[in-house]
Amino acid sequence: MAEVSEYLKQEREKEWRVALRANMKNKERTQLERVSMSEQEADKRNKDFTEVNCGLSEEEARNEARRCLDCVNPTCITGCPVSINIPKFIKRIEQGDLLESARVLKETNALPAVCGRVCPQEVQCEEACFYTQKLNKPAVAIGHLERFVADYEQNSGQMSVPEITKLNGIKVASIGSGPAGLAFAGDMAKMGYDVTVFEALHEIGGVLKYGIPEFRLPNNIVDVEIDVLEKMGVKFIRNFIVGATASIEELRKEGFEAFMVGSGAGLPNFMHIPGENFIGIYSSNEYLTRVNLMNAADPDFDTPVLSGKKVAVIGGGNTAMDAVRTSKRLGADRSMIIYRRSIEEMPARNEEIIHAQEEGVEFMNLHNPLEYYADEKGRVCRMKVQKMELGEPDASGRRRPIPIEGSEFFMDVDTVVVSVGVSPNPLIPSSMKELDVSRWGTIVVDQDSMHSSVKGVFAGGDIVRGGATVILAMGDGRKAAGAMDDYLKSR
Amino acid sequence: MNKIIEKEFFSESVVKLVVQAPYIARSRKAGHFVIVRSGDKGERIPLTIAAADPNSGTITLIIQKVGVTSAKLCELEVGDTITDVVGPLGKATHIENVGTVLASGGGVGVAPLLPIVEALKQAGNRVITVLAARQKELIILEEQMQQHSDEVIIMTDDGSYGKKGLVTHGMEEVIQREKVDLAVTVGPAIMMKFVTLLTGKYDIPTVASLNTLMVDGTGMCGACRVSVGGKTKFVCVDGPEFDAHQVDFDEMLLRLDSYKPSEAEAYESFLSSHPKSN
């Protein structure tokens, strides 16, 4: 840690940074208003899949960059799971050297255009920002700035490829190409390793592709970042399920010396209430996969999706918001969130909730489904819902929802999306008997090194956490890369 | 990878493809399936592996033309590649020597039944196989089944080959003739339902290999879910084989028709733009 703070200090004392600080008084900087990103009009955007947030203009970005005080002790960095040198990239924007700013992001972040869009900055870097902590003012819009710089670089046609130290010829594998695997691959490639990423699906990107909708994270943005990894020498193998197509043991025989399991939280949870298997009732994974990965909304593609006029989405997380907003775009008259607690307890990001509300999503908070009913063809047509009230806080610290007896009622629905969490994918754990697995099915790892109970097998992301965010998975991937490097060198 | 090296028409609508897939050929066991996708706009569908040769690195898939995706696959020629092939998926068949096994296969369900019959025979079972189809042309893999079964009984709906009648008629004759320790059935859901009703009447343990709709095939989506013993199971990771007496076939039949109207429409427009498939 001492090394890191020494490095940050040295960087901060560089001439250009000192000069920039002298350009404007802190008092003037703190007088500036936080930028607000423009958005597509709610009434238009809820009919197509174009991105909702429009990004910043260069002028807006440079103005926002001026708000950053370039603190002596940049607490924002401690809030970043991948430790981006935040003041440095922001000051490069202020200076106007945007491509250099992008290079700073890529020193520690393999997917800046993704993180700038989907990270919950408000509980990470921006929460730790001096403005939030000490001035009681809105934080520097770090997320917006990250996105601006990453997009600027993507559009510039001058994508920089991070420098690779001397190739060492050591073969390592990432199992899964989601955020954990991609972050891992980027770091390992930089350190000179021969990295192969195995992906079960036919597309690279994991949840970034099948899960997060186009209106929040366009696929081409993800593809550009993957392209950079390819230029760094990372190999991608699609349609390959480690544990089924070939075992880790077989891959060891092919020369792979260490593995990072980032296979994600694959299995969707259901509520196991009567009628849940009727036609038109989907897991959010299936509904979103059909639309995002398989392009079911486009008639040119073969995969169908049933999305009706009265859609109920069960759950209150980001995935539930993604699903309900998707249903609106597929032409629903009523898109409803049914969640058993109140809006305050919803795990979804505030921004997602607000966007959903603006787009006309109805929120039925303090409601819980009890049973589904179908027409003669088996298609769901009605559901029984019960009202809830909040009791004392439970183990999660949130107030426990309690059913109100006699409050049950029926409502008409033709599509239901169940979005009540996921469980770890059992494919890898069940193919390796000696791997330590928790009773929830997650892989048990050493917290500091992400090393599992099997030598040379590391793990990170949702297969370890059970269900978290893109950026935490990326942080795990980076941590695993560092630890794997130590492990391989110390053998 | 995924290159087609052999193609054979079993009938006008049933095609056998031998596909290069060296890893899958090495790893697969009886009961396993693959997910395939044809074309960049294609959908992902499950197909059971009928045979595999680890030496030549190939797997054999048998496809019946029933919709857009299967028709696209049937149009592929030797030398073409299938866009995506991934597997082996699902749990392998549990194979042990139980005594006498009555295997029943209907339509292209006979293809996935073959490796199961082969493995059961190898494990020392007496295997009697009943193959059923609407008419003679739709009976497939008879010779291979003969090779691995102690007896093969052919049933056709119209009596154009073997005996006239349903698969259950052929099975019941065997059940009344000798003690059957296990029944295994692979075929259309409606056939497996009636096979299961029959074996239930005689208290014969029965395994059915289910062929539901799937998207990813790795447990991620739940499109394939079925009720088994009142509990929701995923065919792709918990199956594809289940205790048939616990399977809710009526629910499965409904779910199989989830996209029937849009599928029929899509197939019609596909056929009109692909005169070759008519």
Coordinates of C-alpha atoms in Angstrom, one line a residue, chain A residues 30-481:
Chain A
T30 CA -16.2 24.0 -5.8
Q31 CA -18.6 26.7 -7.1
L32 CA -19.1 24.8 -10.3
E33 CA -22.4 22.8 -10.7
R34 CA -22.2 19.1 -11.3
V35 CA -23.0 18.2 -14.9
S36 CA -26.1 16.3 -15.7
M37 CA -26.0 13.9 -18.6
S38 CA -28.7 14.3 -21.2
E39 CA -31.1 11.4 -21.8
Q40 CA -33.4 10.3 -24.7
E41 CA -36.9 11.5 -24.1
A42 CA -38.7 8.9 -21.9
D43 CA -41.7 8.7 -24.2
K44 CA -39.6 8.0 -27.3
R45 CA -36.9 5.8 -25.8
N46 CA -39.4 3.3 -24.3
K47 CA -40.3 2.2 -27.8
D48 CA -36.8 1.2 -29.1
F49 CA -33.5 -0.1 -27.8
T50 CA -31.3 2.9 -28.4
E51 CA -29.2 3.9 -25.4
V52 CA -31.0 6.0 -22.8
N53 CA -28.0 8.0 -21.6
C54 CA -26.5 10.3 -24.2
G55 CA -23.0 10.9 -22.8
L56 CA -21.3 14.2 -22.2
S57 CA -20.0 16.7 -24.8
E58 CA -16.3 17.6 -24.7
E59 CA -17.1 20.9 -23.2
E60 CA -19.3 19.4 -20.5
A61 CA -16.6 16.9 -19.7
R62 CA -13.8 19.4 -19.4
N63 CA -16.0 21.6 -17.3
E64 CA -16.9 18.7 -15.0
A65 CA -13.2 17.8 -14.8
R66 CA -12.4 21.2 -13.4
R67 CA -14.6 20.4 -10.4
C68 CA -12.1 17.7 -9.3
L69 CA -9.8 19.2 -6.6
D70 CA -7.0 16.7 -7.3
C71 CA -6.9 16.0 -3.6
V72 CA -3.6 15.2 -1.7
N73 CA -5.3 12.1 -0.5
P74 CA -7.6 10.9 -3.3
T75 CA -10.2 8.9 -1.3
C76 CA -12.1 8.2 -4.5
I77 CA -9.6 5.6 -5.6
T78 CA -10.3 3.6 -2.4
G79 CA -13.9 3.4 -3.6
C80 CA -12.9 1.8 -6.9
P81 CA -12.7 -2.0 -7.0
V82 CA -10.2 -1.8 -9.9
S83 CA -8.2 1.1 -8.4
I84 CA -8.4 3.5 -11.3
N85 CA -6.1 6.5 -10.9
I86 CA -9.1 8.7 -10.9
P87 CA -7.5 12.2 -10.4
K88 CA -5.0 11.5 -13.1
F89 CA -7.5 10.5 -15.7
I90 CA -9.7 13.5 -14.8
K91 CA -6.9 16.0 -14.9
R92 CA -6.0 14.7 -18.3
I93 CA -9.5 15.6 -19.4
E94 CA -9.1 19.1 -17.9
Q95 CA -5.9 19.4 -19.7
G96 CA -7.6 18.3 -23.0
D97 CA -5.4 15.3 -23.6
L98 CA -8.3 12.9 -23.9
L99 CA -6.5 10.0 -25.5
E100 CA -3.9 10.1 -22.7
S101 CA -6.8 10.1 -20.3
A102 CA -8.1 6.9 -21.9
R103 CA -4.7 5.3 -21.5
V104 CA -4.8 6.1 -17.7
L105 CA -8.1 4.3 -17.4
K106 CA -6.7 1.2 -19.2
E107 CA -3.8 1.0 -16.9
T108 CA -6.1 -0.8 -14.4
N109 CA -9.4 -1.2 -16.2
A110 CA -9.9 -3.5 -19.2
L111 CA -13.5 -2.3 -19.8
P112 CA -13.8 1.5 -19.1
A113 CA -16.7 2.1 -21.6
V114 CA -18.6 -0.7 -19.8
C115 CA -17.8 0.5 -16.3
G116 CA -18.6 4.1 -17.2
R117 CA -22.1 2.9 -17.9
V118 CA -23.0 0.2 -15.5
C119 CA -20.9 0.7 -12.3
P120 CA -22.9 2.0 -9.3
Q121 CA -20.5 4.9 -8.9
E122 CA -22.8 6.5 -6.3
V123 CA -21.9 3.8 -3.8
Q124 CA -18.2 3.5 -4.9
C125 CA -15.8 6.2 -6.1
E126 CA -18.4 9.0 -6.0
E127 CA -19.5 8.2 -2.5
A128 CA -15.8 8.4 -1.4
C129 CA -15.3 11.7 -3.3
F130 CA -14.2 14.7 -1.2
Y131 CA -17.4 16.6 -2.3
T132 CA -19.7 13.9 -0.9
Q133 CA -17.6 13.3 2.2
K134 CA -16.6 16.8 3.3
L135 CA -18.5 19.4 1.3
N136 CA -21.9 17.9 1.3
K137 CA -22.2 18.6 -2.4
P138 CA -22.8 16.3 -5.3
A139 CA -19.7 14.3 -6.1
V140 CA -17.5 14.8 -9.2
A141 CA -19.3 12.9 -11.9
I142 CA -16.5 10.3 -12.1
G143 CA -18.7 7.7 -13.9
H144 CA -19.9 10.1 -16.6
L145 CA -16.3 11.2 -17.2
E146 CA -15.0 7.7 -17.4
R147 CA -17.7 6.9 -20.0
F148 CA -16.9 10.1 -21.9
V149 CA -13.2 9.3 -22.2
A150 CA -13.7 5.7 -23.1
D151 CA -16.3 6.6 -25.8
Y152 CA -14.0 9.4 -27.1
E153 CA -11.3 6.9 -27.6
Q154 CA -13.6 4.4 -29.2
N155 CA -14.8 7.0 -31.7
S156 CA -11.4 8.4 -32.3
G157 CA -10.2 5.4 -34.3
Q158 CA -7.0 5.6 -32.3
M159 CA -7.6 3.0 -29.7
S160 CA -4.5 2.4 -27.7
V161 CA -3.5 -1.1 -26.9
P162 CA -1.9 -1.4 -23.4
E163 CA 1.7 -2.2 -23.4
I164 CA 2.7 -5.8 -22.9
T165 CA 5.8 -6.7 -20.9
K166 CA 7.9 -9.4 -22.4
L167 CA 6.0 -12.6 -23.3
N168 CA 6.7 -15.4 -20.9
G169 CA 5.0 -18.2 -22.8
I170 CA 3.1 -19.5 -19.7
K171 CA -0.4 -20.6 -20.7
V172 CA -3.2 -19.6 -18.4
A173 CA -7.0 -19.9 -18.9
S174 CA -10.0 -17.9 -17.9
I175 CA -13.2 -20.0 -17.6
G176 CA -15.9 -17.6 -18.7
S177 CA -15.7 -14.4 -20.6
G178 CA -17.8 -12.1 -18.4
P179 CA -16.4 -9.2 -16.5
A180 CA -14.3 -11.2 -14.1
G181 CA -12.7 -13.2 -16.9
L182 CA -12.1 -10.2 -19.2
A183 CA -10.5 -8.1 -16.4
F184 CA -8.3 -11.1 -15.5
A185 CA -7.4 -11.7 -19.1
G186 CA -6.4 -8.0 -19.6
D187 CA -4.1 -8.0 -16.6
M188 CA -2.5 -11.3 -17.4
A189 CA -1.9 -10.4 -21.0
K190 CA -0.2 -7.2 -19.8
M191 CA 2.1 -9.2 -17.6
G192 CA 3.2 -11.3 -20.6
Y193 CA 1.1 -14.5 -20.1
D194 CA -0.4 -16.5 -22.9
V195 CA -4.1 -16.1 -22.1
T196 CA -7.0 -18.2 -23.4
V197 CA -10.6 -17.3 -22.5
F198 CA -13.1 -20.2 -22.8
E199 CA -16.8 -19.2 -23.2
A200 CA -19.8 -21.6 -23.1
L201 CA -22.0 -19.4 -25.3
H202 CA -21.4 -18.4 -28.9
E203 CA -20.7 -14.8 -28.0
I204 CA -17.9 -13.3 -25.8
G205 CA -18.9 -11.0 -22.9
G206 CA -21.1 -13.2 -20.6
V207 CA -23.6 -11.1 -18.7
L208 CA -22.6 -8.0 -20.5
K209 CA -24.1 -9.5 -23.7
Y210 CA -26.9 -11.8 -22.6
G211 CA -28.0 -9.9 -19.5
I212 CA -27.6 -6.1 -19.7
P213 CA -29.9 -4.7 -22.4
E214 CA -28.8 -2.7 -25.4
F215 CA -30.5 0.5 -24.1
R216 CA -28.1 0.5 -21.1
L217 CA -25.0 -1.1 -22.6
P218 CA -24.8 -1.4 -26.4
N219 CA -23.2 -4.7 -27.5
N220 CA -20.9 -2.9 -29.9
I221 CA -19.4 -1.0 -27.0
V222 CA -18.5 -4.3 -25.4
D223 CA -17.1 -5.6 -28.7
V224 CA -14.7 -2.8 -29.0
E225 CA -13.2 -3.5 -25.6
I226 CA -13.0 -7.2 -26.4
D227 CA -11.2 -6.3 -29.6
V228 CA -8.5 -4.5 -27.6
L229 CA -8.0 -7.6 -25.5
E230 CA -7.6 -9.6 -28.7
K231 CA -5.0 -7.1 -29.9
M232 CA -3.2 -7.7 -26.7
G233 CA -2.9 -11.3 -27.7
V234 CA -5.8 -12.8 -25.6
K235 CA -7.3 -15.8 -27.4
F236 CA -11.1 -16.4 -27.2
I237 CA -12.6 -19.8 -27.6
R238 CA -16.4 -19.9 -28.0
N239 CA -18.7 -22.9 -27.5
F240 CA -16.4 -24.5 -25.0
I241 CA -17.6 -25.5 -21.6
V242 CA -14.7 -26.3 -19.2
G243 CA -15.9 -29.2 -17.1
A244 CA -17.9 -30.7 -20.0
T245 CA -16.1 -30.2 -23.4
A246 CA -12.9 -30.8 -21.6
S247 CA -12.0 -31.0 -17.9
I248 CA -9.5 -28.8 -16.2
E249 CA -7.2 -31.9 -15.9
E250 CA -7.3 -32.3 -19.7
L251 CA -6.5 -28.6 -20.2
R252 CA -3.5 -29.0 -17.8
K253 CA -2.3 -31.7 -20.0
E254 CA -2.5 -29.3 -22.9
G255 CA -0.1 -27.0 -21.1
F256 CA -2.4 -24.7 -19.1
E257 CA -0.7 -24.0 -15.8
A258 CA -3.3 -22.0 -14.0
F259 CA -7.0 -21.2 -14.2
M260 CA -9.4 -18.4 -13.2
V261 CA -13.0 -19.6 -12.8
G262 CA -15.4 -16.8 -13.6
S263 CA -18.3 -18.8 -14.7
G264 CA -21.0 -16.6 -13.1
A265 CA -24.2 -17.2 -11.2
G266 CA -26.0 -19.1 -13.8
L267 CA -29.1 -20.7 -12.4
P268 CA -32.2 -18.6 -12.1
N269 CA -34.2 -18.9 -9.0
F270 CA -38.0 -19.5 -9.1
M271 CA -40.5 -19.0 -6.3
H272 CA -41.9 -22.5 -6.5
I273 CA -45.5 -21.3 -6.4
P274 CA -48.4 -23.0 -8.2
G275 CA -48.6 -22.3 -12.0
E276 CA -45.1 -21.0 -12.3
N277 CA -44.3 -23.3 -15.3
F278 CA -47.2 -22.0 -17.5
I279 CA -46.3 -20.6 -20.9
G280 CA -45.4 -17.0 -20.9
I281 CA -43.6 -17.2 -17.5
Y282 CA -39.9 -16.6 -17.9
S283 CA -36.9 -16.3 -15.7
S284 CA -35.3 -12.9 -16.2
N285 CA -32.3 -14.7 -17.6
E286 CA -34.3 -16.4 -20.3
Y287 CA -36.3 -13.3 -21.2
L288 CA -33.2 -11.1 -21.4
T289 CA -31.1 -13.8 -23.2
R290 CA -33.8 -14.2 -25.8
V291 CA -33.9 -10.5 -26.4
N292 CA -30.3 -9.4 -25.9
L293 CA -28.2 -12.4 -27.0
M294 CA -30.6 -14.0 -29.5
N295 CA -32.2 -10.8 -30.9
A296 CA -35.7 -12.2 -30.5
A297 CA -37.2 -8.7 -31.0
D298 CA -35.8 -8.6 -34.5
P299 CA -38.0 -10.6 -36.9
D300 CA -34.9 -11.4 -39.0
F301 CA -33.7 -13.6 -36.2
D302 CA -35.1 -17.1 -35.6
T303 CA -35.4 -17.0 -31.8
P304 CA -38.9 -16.1 -30.6
V305 CA -40.0 -14.4 -27.4
L306 CA -43.5 -14.1 -25.9
S307 CA -44.0 -10.6 -24.7
G308 CA -47.5 -9.5 -24.2
K309 CA -49.5 -6.4 -23.4
K310 CA -49.7 -7.0 -19.6
V311 CA -46.3 -7.9 -18.2
A312 CA -45.5 -8.5 -14.6
V313 CA -41.9 -8.6 -13.5
I314 CA -41.3 -10.1 -10.1
G315 CA -38.4 -8.6 -8.1
G316 CA -36.7 -5.3 -7.3
G317 CA -33.1 -5.6 -8.5
N318 CA -31.3 -4.2 -11.5
T319 CA -32.2 -7.3 -13.5
A320 CA -35.9 -6.8 -12.8
M321 CA -35.6 -3.2 -14.0
D322 CA -33.8 -4.4 -17.2
A323 CA -36.6 -6.9 -17.8
V324 CA -39.5 -4.5 -17.1
R325 CA -38.0 -1.8 -19.3
T326 CA -37.4 -4.3 -22.0
S327 CA -41.1 -5.4 -21.9
K328 CA -42.1 -1.8 -22.4
R329 CA -39.9 -1.6 -25.5
L330 CA -41.5 -4.9 -26.8
G331 CA -44.9 -3.2 -26.8
A332 CA -46.5 -3.8 -23.4
D333 CA -49.4 -1.5 -22.4
R334 CA -48.8 -2.3 -18.8
S335 CA -45.3 -3.1 -17.5
M336 CA -45.4 -3.7 -13.8
I337 CA -42.8 -4.3 -11.1
I338 CA -44.2 -6.5 -8.3
Y339 CA -41.9 -6.4 -5.3
R340 CA -42.6 -7.5 -1.8
R341 CA -40.9 -4.6 0.0
S342 CA -41.2 -0.9 -0.4
I343 CA -39.3 1.2 -3.0
E344 CA -36.7 2.2 -0.4
E345 CA -35.6 -1.4 0.1
M346 CA -35.2 -2.1 -3.6
P347 CA -31.7 -3.4 -4.5
A348 CA -31.8 -1.7 -7.9
R349 CA -29.8 1.4 -8.6
N350 CA -31.8 4.6 -8.1
E351 CA -31.0 5.6 -11.6
E352 CA -32.6 2.4 -13.0
I353 CA -35.7 2.9 -10.8
I354 CA -36.1 6.5 -12.0
H355 CA -35.6 5.6 -15.6
A356 CA -38.2 2.9 -15.3
Q357 CA -40.7 5.2 -13.7
E358 CA -40.1 7.9 -16.4
E359 CA -40.7 5.2 -19.1
G360 CA -44.1 4.4 -17.7
V361 CA -43.4 1.3 -15.6
E362 CA -45.9 0.8 -12.8
F363 CA -44.5 -0.1 -9.4
M364 CA -46.5 -2.4 -7.3
N365 CA -44.5 -2.3 -4.1
L366 CA -45.5 -4.4 -1.1
H367 CA -47.1 -7.0 -3.3
N368 CA -46.2 -10.7 -3.6
P369 CA -47.4 -13.3 -6.2
L370 CA -49.1 -16.4 -4.8
E371 CA -50.3 -18.3 -7.8
Y372 CA -50.6 -18.1 -11.6
Y373 CA -53.5 -19.3 -13.8
A374 CA -53.5 -20.2 -17.5
D375 CA -56.0 -20.3 -20.4
E376 CA -56.8 -23.6 -22.2
K377 CA -53.6 -23.4 -24.2
G378 CA -51.5 -23.2 -21.0
R379 CA -50.6 -19.5 -21.5
V380 CA -50.6 -17.5 -18.3
C381 CA -53.6 -15.2 -18.1
R382 CA -54.1 -14.2 -14.4
M383 CA -52.2 -14.1 -11.2
K384 CA -53.1 -14.0 -7.5
V385 CA -51.3 -11.3 -5.6
Q386 CA -51.1 -10.6 -1.9
K387 CA -50.4 -7.3 -0.2
M388 CA -47.6 -7.0 2.2
E389 CA -46.5 -4.7 5.1
L390 CA -43.1 -4.2 6.6
G391 CA -42.1 -5.6 10.0
E392 CA -38.8 -5.5 11.9
P393 CA -35.5 -5.6 10.1
D394 CA -34.3 -9.1 9.1
A395 CA -30.8 -10.5 8.7
S396 CA -30.2 -8.3 5.6
G397 CA -30.9 -5.2 7.6
R398 CA -34.0 -4.5 5.5
R399 CA -37.5 -4.5 7.0
R400 CA -39.1 -7.9 6.7
P401 CA -42.2 -8.1 4.5
I402 CA -45.2 -9.7 6.2
P403 CA -48.2 -10.8 4.3
I404 CA -51.5 -9.1 5.0
E405 CA -54.1 -11.8 5.5
G406 CA -57.2 -11.5 3.4
S407 CA -55.6 -8.9 1.1
E408 CA -55.3 -11.3 -1.9
F409 CA -56.6 -10.2 -5.3
F410 CA -56.4 -11.2 -8.9
M411 CA -55.0 -9.4 -11.8
D412 CA -54.8 -10.1 -15.5
V413 CA -51.3 -10.7 -17.0
D414 CA -50.1 -12.4 -20.2
T415 CA -46.4 -12.4 -19.5
V416 CA -44.5 -12.8 -16.2
V417 CA -40.8 -12.5 -15.7
V418 CA -39.4 -13.9 -12.5
S419 CA -36.4 -12.0 -11.4
V420 CA -35.7 -13.1 -7.8
G421 CA -32.0 -13.8 -8.0
V422 CA -29.7 -16.5 -9.3
S423 CA -27.7 -19.4 -7.9
P424 CA -24.1 -20.3 -8.8
N425 CA -23.7 -22.4 -11.9
P426 CA -22.9 -25.9 -10.8
L427 CA -21.1 -27.0 -14.0
I428 CA -17.5 -26.4 -12.8
P429 CA -17.9 -27.3 -9.1
S430 CA -19.6 -30.6 -10.1
S431 CA -16.8 -31.5 -12.5
M432 CA -14.1 -31.0 -9.9
K433 CA -14.8 -33.1 -6.8
E434 CA -11.9 -31.8 -4.8
L435 CA -13.0 -28.2 -5.2
D436 CA -14.3 -26.6 -1.9
V437 CA -17.8 -25.3 -2.4
S438 CA -20.0 -23.5 0.1
R439 CA -23.5 -24.7 1.0
W440 CA -24.9 -22.1 -1.5
G441 CA -22.8 -23.7 -4.2
T442 CA -20.3 -20.8 -4.5
I443 CA -16.6 -21.6 -4.8
V444 CA -14.7 -21.0 -1.6
V445 CA -11.5 -18.9 -2.1
D446 CA -8.9 -17.2 0.0
Q447 CA -10.1 -13.6 0.2
D448 CA -6.8 -12.0 -0.6
S449 CA -5.6 -14.2 -3.4
M450 CA -8.9 -15.6 -4.8
H451 CA -7.1 -19.0 -4.8
S452 CA -9.5 -22.0 -4.4
S453 CA -8.8 -25.2 -2.6
V454 CA -7.3 -26.6 -5.8
K455 CA -3.8 -25.5 -6.5
G456 CA -3.6 -23.2 -9.5
V457 CA -7.3 -22.7 -9.7
F458 CA -8.5 -19.2 -8.8
A459 CA -12.1 -17.9 -8.9
G460 CA -13.9 -14.7 -8.9
G461 CA -17.1 -12.9 -9.7
D462 CA -20.6 -14.3 -9.1
I463 CA -19.4 -17.9 -8.9
V464 CA -17.7 -16.7 -5.6
R465 CA -20.0 -13.9 -4.5
G466 CA -23.3 -15.5 -5.5
G467 CA -24.7 -12.4 -7.2
A468 CA -23.0 -9.0 -7.3
T469 CA -22.0 -6.4 -9.8
V470 CA -19.9 -6.2 -12.9
I471 CA -17.3 -4.0 -11.2
L472 CA -16.9 -6.3 -8.2
A473 CA -16.4 -9.2 -10.6
M474 CA -13.8 -7.2 -12.4
G475 CA -12.0 -6.4 -9.1
D476 CA -11.9 -10.1 -8.4
G477 CA -10.5 -10.9 -11.8
R478 CA -7.7 -8.3 -11.3
K479 CA -7.0 -9.6 -7.8
A480 CA -6.8 -13.2 -9.1
A481 CA -4.5 -12.1 -11.9

